[in-house]
PDB file of C-alpha atoms in Angstrom:
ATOM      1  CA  UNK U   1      25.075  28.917  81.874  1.00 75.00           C
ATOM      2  CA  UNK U   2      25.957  30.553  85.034  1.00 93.00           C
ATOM      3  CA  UNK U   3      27.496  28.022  88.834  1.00 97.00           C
ATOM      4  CA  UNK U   4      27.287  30.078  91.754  1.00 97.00           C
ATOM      5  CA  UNK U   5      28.076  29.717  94.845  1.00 97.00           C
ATOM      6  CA  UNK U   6      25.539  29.401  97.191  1.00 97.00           C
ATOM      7  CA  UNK U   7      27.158  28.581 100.397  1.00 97.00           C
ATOM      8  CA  UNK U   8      26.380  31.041 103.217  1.00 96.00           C
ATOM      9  CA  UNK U   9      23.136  31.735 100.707  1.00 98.00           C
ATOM     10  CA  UNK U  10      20.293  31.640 104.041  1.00 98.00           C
ATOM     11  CA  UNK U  11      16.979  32.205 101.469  1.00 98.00           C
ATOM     12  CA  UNK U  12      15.805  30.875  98.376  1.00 98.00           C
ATOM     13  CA  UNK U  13      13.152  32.743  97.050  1.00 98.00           C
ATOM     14  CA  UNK U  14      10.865  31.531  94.193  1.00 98.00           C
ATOM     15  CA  UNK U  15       8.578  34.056  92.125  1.00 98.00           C
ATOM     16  CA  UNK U  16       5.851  31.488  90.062  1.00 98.00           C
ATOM     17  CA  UNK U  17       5.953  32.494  86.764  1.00 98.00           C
ATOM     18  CA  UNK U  18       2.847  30.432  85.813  1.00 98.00           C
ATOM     19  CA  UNK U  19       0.524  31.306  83.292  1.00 98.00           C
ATOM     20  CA  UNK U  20      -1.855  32.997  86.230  1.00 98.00           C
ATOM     21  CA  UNK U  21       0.738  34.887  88.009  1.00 98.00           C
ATOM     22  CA  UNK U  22       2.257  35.755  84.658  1.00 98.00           C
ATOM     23  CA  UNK U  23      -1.295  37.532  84.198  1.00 98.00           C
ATOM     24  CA  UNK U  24      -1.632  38.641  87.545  1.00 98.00           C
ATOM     25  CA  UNK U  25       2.059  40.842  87.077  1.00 98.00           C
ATOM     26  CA  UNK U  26       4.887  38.155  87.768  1.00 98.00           C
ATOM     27  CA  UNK U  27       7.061  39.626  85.414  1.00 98.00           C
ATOM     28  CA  UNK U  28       6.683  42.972  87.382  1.00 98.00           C
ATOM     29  CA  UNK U  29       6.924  40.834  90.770  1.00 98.00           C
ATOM     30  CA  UNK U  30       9.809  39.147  89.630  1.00 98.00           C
ATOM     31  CA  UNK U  31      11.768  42.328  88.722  1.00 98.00           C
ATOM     32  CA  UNK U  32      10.243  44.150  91.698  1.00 98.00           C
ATOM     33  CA  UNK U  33      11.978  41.323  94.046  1.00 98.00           C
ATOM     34  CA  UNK U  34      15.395  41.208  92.188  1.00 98.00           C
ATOM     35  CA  UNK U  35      15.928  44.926  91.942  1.00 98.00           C
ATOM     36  CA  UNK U  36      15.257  45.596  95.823  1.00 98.00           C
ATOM     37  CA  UNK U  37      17.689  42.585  96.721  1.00 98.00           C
ATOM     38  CA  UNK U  38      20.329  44.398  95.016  1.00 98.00           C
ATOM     39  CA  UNK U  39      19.283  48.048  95.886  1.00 98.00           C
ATOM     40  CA  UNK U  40      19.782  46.707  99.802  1.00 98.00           C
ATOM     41  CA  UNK U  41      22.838  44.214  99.100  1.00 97.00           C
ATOM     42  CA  UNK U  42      21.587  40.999  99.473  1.00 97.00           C
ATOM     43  CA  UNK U  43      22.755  38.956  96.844  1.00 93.00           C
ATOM     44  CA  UNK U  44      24.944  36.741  99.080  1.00 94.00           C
ATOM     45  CA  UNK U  45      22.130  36.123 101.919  1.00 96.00           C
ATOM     46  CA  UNK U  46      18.851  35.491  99.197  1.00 98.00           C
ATOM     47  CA  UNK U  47      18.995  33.306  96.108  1.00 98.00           C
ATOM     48  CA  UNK U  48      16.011  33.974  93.524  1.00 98.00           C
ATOM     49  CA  UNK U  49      14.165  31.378  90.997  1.00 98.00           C
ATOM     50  CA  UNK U  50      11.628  31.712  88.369  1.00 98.00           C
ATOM     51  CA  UNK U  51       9.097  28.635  88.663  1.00 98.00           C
ATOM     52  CA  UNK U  52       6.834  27.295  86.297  1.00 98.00           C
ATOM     53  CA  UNK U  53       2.858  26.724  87.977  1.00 98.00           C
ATOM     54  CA  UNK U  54       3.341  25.922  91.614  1.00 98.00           C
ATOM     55  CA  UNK U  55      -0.601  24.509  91.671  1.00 98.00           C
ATOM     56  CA  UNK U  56      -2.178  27.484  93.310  1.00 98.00           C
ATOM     57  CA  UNK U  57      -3.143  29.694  90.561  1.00 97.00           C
ATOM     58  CA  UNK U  58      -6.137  31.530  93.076  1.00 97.00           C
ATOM     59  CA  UNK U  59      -3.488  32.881  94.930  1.00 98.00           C
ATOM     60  CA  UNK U  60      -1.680  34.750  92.303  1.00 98.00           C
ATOM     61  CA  UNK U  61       0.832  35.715  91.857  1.00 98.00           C
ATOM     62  CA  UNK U  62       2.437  33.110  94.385  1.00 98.00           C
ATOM     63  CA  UNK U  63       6.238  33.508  96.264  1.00 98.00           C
ATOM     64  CA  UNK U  64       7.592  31.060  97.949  1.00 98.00           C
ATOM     65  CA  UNK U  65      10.519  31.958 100.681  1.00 98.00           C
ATOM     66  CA  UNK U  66      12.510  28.846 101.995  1.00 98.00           C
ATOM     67  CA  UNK U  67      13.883  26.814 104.103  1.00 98.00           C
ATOM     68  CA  UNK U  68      10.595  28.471 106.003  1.00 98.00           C
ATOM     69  CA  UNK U  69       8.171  27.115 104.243  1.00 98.00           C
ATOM     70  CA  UNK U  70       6.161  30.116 104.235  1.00 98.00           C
ATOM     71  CA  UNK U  71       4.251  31.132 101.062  1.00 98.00           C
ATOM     72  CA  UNK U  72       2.494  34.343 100.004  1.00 98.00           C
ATOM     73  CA  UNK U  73      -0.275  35.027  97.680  1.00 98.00           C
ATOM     74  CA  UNK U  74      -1.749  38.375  96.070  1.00 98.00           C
ATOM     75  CA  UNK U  75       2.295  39.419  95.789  1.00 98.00           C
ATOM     76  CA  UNK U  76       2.669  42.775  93.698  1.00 98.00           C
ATOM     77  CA  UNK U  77       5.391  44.671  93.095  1.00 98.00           C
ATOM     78  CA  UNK U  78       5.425  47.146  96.275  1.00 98.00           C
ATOM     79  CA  UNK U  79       4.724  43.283  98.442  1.00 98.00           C
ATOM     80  CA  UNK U  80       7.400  41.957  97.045  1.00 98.00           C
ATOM     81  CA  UNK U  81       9.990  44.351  97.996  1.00 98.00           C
ATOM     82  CA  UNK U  82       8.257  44.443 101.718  1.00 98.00           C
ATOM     83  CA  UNK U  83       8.661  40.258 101.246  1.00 98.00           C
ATOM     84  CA  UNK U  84      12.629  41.013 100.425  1.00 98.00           C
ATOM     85  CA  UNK U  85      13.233  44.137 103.326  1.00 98.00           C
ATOM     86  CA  UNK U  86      10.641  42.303 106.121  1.00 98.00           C
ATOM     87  CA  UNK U  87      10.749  38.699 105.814  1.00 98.00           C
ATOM     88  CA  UNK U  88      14.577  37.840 104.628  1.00 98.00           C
ATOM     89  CA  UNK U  89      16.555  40.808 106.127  1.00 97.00           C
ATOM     90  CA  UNK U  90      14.480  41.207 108.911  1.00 97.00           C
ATOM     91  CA  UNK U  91      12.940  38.122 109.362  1.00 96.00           C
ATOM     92  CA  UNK U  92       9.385  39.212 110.002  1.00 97.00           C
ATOM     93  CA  UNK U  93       6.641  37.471 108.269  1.00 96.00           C
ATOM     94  CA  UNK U  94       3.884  39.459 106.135  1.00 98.00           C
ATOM     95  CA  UNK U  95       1.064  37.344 107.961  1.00 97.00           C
ATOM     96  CA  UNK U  96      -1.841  38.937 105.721  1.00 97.00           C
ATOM     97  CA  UNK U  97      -0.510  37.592 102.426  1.00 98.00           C
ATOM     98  CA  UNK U  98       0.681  34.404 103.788  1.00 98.00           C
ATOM     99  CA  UNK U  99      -1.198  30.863 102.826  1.00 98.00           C
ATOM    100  CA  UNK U 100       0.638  28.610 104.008  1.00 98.00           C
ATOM    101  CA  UNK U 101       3.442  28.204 107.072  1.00 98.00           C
ATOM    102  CA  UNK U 102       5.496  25.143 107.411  1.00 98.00           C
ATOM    103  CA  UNK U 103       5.405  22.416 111.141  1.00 97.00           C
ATOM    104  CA  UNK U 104       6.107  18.437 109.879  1.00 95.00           C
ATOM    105  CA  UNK U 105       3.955  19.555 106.571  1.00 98.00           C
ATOM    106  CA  UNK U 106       2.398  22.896 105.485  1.00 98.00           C
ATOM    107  CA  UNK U 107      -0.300  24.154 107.531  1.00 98.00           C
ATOM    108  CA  UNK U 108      -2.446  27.501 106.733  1.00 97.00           C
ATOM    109  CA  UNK U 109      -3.021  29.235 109.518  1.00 96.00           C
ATOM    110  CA  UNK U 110      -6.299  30.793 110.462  1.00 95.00           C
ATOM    111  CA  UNK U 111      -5.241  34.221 109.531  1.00 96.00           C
ATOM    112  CA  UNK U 112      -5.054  33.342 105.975  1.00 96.00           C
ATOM    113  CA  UNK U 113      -7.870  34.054 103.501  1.00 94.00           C
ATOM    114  CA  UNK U 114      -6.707  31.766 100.711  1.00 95.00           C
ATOM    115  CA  UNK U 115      -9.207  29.407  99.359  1.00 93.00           C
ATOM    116  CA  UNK U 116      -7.757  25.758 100.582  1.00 94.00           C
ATOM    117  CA  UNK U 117      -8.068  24.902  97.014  1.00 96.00           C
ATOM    118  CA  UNK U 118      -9.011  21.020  95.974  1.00 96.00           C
ATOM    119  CA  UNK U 119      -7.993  17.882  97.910  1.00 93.00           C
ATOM    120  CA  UNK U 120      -4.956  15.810  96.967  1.00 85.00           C
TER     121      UNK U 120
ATOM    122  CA  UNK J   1      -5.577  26.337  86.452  1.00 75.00           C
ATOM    123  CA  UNK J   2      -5.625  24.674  90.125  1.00 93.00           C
ATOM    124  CA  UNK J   3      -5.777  25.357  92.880  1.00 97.00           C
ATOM    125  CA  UNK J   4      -4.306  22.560  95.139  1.00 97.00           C
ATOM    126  CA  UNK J   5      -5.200  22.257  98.694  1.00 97.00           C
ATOM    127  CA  UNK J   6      -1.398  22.043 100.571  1.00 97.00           C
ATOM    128  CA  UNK J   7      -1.933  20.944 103.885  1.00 97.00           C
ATOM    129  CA  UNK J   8       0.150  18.431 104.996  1.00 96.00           C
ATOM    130  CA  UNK J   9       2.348  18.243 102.217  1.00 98.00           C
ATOM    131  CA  UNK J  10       5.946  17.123 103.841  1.00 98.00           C
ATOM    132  CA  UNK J  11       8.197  18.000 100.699  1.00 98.00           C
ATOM    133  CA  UNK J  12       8.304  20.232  97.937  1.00 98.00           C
ATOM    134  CA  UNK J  13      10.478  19.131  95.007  1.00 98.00           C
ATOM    135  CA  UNK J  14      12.066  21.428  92.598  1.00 98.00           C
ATOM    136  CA  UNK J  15      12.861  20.020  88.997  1.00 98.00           C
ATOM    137  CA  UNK J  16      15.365  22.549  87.367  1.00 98.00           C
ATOM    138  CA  UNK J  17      13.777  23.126  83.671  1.00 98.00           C
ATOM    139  CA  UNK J  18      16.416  25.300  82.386  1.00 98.00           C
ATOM    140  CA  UNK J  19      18.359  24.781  79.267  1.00 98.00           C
ATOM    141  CA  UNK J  20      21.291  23.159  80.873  1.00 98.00           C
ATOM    142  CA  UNK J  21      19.040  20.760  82.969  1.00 98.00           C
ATOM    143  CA  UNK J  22      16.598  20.282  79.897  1.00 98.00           C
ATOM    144  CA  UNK J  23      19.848  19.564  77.296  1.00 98.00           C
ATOM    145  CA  UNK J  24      20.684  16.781  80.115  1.00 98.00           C
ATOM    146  CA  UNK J  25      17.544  15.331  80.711  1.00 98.00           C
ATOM    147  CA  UNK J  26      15.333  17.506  82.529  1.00 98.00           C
ATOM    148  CA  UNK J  27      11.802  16.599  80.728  1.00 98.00           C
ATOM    149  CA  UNK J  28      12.568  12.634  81.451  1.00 98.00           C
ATOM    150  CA  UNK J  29      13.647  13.460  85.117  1.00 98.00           C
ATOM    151  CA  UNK J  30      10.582  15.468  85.567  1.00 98.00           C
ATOM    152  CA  UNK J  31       8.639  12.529  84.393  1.00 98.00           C
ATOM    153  CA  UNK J  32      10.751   9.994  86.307  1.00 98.00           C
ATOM    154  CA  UNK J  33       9.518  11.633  89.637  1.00 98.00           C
ATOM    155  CA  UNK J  34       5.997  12.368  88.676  1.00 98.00           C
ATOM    156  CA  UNK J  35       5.583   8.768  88.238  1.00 98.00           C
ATOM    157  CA  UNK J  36       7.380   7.482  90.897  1.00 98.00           C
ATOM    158  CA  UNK J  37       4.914   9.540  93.105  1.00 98.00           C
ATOM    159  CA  UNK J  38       2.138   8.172  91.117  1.00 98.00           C
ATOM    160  CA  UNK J  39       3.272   4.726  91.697  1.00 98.00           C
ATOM    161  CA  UNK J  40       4.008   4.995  95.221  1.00 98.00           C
ATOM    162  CA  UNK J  41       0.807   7.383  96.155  1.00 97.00           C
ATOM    163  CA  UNK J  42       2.868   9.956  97.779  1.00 97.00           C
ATOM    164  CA  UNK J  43       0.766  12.819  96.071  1.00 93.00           C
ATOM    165  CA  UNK J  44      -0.440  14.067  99.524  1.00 94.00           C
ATOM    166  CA  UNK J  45       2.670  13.995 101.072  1.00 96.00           C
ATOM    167  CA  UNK J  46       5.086  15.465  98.070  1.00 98.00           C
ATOM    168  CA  UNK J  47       4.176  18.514  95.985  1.00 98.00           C
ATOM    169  CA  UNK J  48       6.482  19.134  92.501  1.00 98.00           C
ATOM    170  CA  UNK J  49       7.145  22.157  90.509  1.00 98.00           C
ATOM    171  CA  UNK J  50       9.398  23.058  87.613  1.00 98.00           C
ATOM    172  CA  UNK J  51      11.755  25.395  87.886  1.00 98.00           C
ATOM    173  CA  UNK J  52      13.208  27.802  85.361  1.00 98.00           C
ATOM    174  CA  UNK J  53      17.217  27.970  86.220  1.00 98.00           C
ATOM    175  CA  UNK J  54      18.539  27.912  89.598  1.00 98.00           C
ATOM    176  CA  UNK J  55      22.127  28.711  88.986  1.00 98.00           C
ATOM    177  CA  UNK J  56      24.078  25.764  89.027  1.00 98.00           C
ATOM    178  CA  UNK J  57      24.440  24.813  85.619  1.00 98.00           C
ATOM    179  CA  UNK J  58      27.358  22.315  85.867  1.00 97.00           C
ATOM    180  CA  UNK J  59      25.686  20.227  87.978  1.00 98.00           C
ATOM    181  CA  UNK J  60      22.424  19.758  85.466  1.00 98.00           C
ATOM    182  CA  UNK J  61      20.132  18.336  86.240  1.00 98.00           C
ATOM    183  CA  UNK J  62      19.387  19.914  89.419  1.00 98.00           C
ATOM    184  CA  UNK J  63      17.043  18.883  91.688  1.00 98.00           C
ATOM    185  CA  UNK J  64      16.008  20.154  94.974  1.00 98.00           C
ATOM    186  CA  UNK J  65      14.319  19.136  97.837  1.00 98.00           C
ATOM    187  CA  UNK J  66      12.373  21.444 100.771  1.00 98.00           C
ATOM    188  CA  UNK J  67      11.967  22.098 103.485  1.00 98.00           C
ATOM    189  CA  UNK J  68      15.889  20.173 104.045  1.00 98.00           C
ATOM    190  CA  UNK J  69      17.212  22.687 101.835  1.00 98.00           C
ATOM    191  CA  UNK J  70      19.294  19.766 100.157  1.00 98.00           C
ATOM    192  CA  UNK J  71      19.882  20.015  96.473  1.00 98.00           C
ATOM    193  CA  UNK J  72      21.313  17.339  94.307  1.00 98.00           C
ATOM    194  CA  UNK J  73      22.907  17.065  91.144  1.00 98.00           C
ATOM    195  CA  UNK J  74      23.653  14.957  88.127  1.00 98.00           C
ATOM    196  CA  UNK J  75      19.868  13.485  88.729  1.00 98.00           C
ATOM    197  CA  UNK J  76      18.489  11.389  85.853  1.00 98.00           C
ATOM    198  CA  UNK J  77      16.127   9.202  85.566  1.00 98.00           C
ATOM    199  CA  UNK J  78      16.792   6.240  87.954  1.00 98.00           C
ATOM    200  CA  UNK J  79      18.485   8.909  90.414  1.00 98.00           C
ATOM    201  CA  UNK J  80      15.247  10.785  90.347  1.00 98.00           C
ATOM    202  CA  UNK J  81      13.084   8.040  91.145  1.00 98.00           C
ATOM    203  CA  UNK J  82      15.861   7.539  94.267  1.00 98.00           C
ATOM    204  CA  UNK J  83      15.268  10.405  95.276  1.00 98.00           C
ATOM    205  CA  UNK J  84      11.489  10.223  95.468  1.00 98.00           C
ATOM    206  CA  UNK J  85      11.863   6.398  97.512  1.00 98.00           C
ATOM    207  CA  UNK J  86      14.873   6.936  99.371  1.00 98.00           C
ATOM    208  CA  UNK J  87      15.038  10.944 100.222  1.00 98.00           C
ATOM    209  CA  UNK J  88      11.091  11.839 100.287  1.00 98.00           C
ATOM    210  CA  UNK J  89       9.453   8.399 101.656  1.00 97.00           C
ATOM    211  CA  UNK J  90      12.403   6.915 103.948  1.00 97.00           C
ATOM    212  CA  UNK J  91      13.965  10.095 104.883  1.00 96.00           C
ATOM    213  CA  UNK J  92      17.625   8.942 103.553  1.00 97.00           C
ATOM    214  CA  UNK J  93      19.742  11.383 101.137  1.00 96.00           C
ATOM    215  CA  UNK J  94      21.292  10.353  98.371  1.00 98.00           C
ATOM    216  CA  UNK J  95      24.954  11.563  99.475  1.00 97.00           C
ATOM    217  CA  UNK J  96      26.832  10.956  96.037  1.00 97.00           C
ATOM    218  CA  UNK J  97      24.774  13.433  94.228  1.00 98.00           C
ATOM    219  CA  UNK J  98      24.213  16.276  97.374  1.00 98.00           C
ATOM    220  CA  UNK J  99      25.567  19.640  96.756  1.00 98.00           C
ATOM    221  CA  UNK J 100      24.050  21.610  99.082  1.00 98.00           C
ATOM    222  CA  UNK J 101      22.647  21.086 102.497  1.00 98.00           C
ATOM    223  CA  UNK J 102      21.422  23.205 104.938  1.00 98.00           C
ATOM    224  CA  UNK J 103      22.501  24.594 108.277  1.00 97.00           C
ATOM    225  CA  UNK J 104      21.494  28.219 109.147  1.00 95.00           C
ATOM    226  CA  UNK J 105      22.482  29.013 105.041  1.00 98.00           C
ATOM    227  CA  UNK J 106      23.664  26.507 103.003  1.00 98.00           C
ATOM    228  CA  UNK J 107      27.005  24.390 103.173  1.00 98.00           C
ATOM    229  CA  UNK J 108      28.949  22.370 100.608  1.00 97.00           C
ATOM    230  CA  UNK J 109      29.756  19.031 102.729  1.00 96.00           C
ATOM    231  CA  UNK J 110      32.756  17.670 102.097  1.00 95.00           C
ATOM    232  CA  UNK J 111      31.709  15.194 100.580  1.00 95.00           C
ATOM    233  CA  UNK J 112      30.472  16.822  97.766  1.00 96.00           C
ATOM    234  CA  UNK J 113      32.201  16.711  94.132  1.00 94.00           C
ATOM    235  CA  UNK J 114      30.495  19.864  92.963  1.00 95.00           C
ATOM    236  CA  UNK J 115      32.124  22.704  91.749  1.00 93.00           C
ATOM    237  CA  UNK J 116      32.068  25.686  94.422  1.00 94.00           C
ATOM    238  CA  UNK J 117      30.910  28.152  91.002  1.00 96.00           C
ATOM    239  CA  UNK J 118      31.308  32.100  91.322  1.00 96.00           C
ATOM    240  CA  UNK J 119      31.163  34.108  94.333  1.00 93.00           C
ATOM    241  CA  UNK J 120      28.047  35.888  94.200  1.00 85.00           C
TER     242      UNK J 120
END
């Protein structure tokens, strides 16, 4: 029962907590994520959720940062601190992890090893 | 279990699931949109997930849209299915129930009736 306020908030960061990445160490992930956000101060600049499936269970577990666009498969716990430090404080993408990237529509870019998964 | 194949998805729409959102309608709101996609064949171009909370309690249910960044609140049913005609297929927000939108982090236009919430 908690209202923040998110103004000035530049990332929202969402950990799937699906059955697969549940498996796959979400809960870990999840922590992982939350604890280096506050060991490095960024509570005011990142915003985290816990999501339910987010329909690509091959890549677990899955983060999603945004208003990128950019998700990440495979994430552990030691990747999702690097996801927290590189990408939202220092704005450098993790480009082996990442499936998909964001222009008019998500897009995987050839660097990515992630199945495409089924069609739509 | 899936694996969904992304590409070209345009908008990814967050359903807040947690127990404010689901005392205040969250399951039918979830349903409201899944259907409206259904009956309007925007599956390729909209992807949905659940969300556990997102922090905003008082405005339950909360429902967010990506890559804008805009999040809305007080969504039910009909407002849901707005939001999936209006917002995701025409391109048009729904200003009466916007809390957030977006701009380099996000801001609380002025329009808003939302409670600011706790400094974070």
């Amino acid at each position: 029962m908690a209202t923040w306020d998110l103004q000035g908030t530049k990332h929202h960061v969402l950990i799937c907590n699906g059955g697969s990445c549940m498996r796959k160490g979400g809960e870990e992930v999840t922590q992982a994520i939350r604890d280096e956000i506050d060991r490095i101060q960024l509570h005011e600049y990142v915003h985290t959720t816990r999501t339910r499936c987010n329909g690509r269970c091959e890549d677990a577990c899955v983060v999603i940062v945004y208003p990128e666009g950019i998700w990440y498969r495979a994430v552990n716990e030691q990747i999702g601190k690097d996801i927290v430090r590189k990408h939202v404080r220092d704005g450098e993408m993790l480009h082996e992890y990442v499936t998909y990237t964001y222009d008019e529509g998500f897009v995987m870019p050839k660097y990515s090893v992630a199945t495409r998964g089924k069609k739509k």
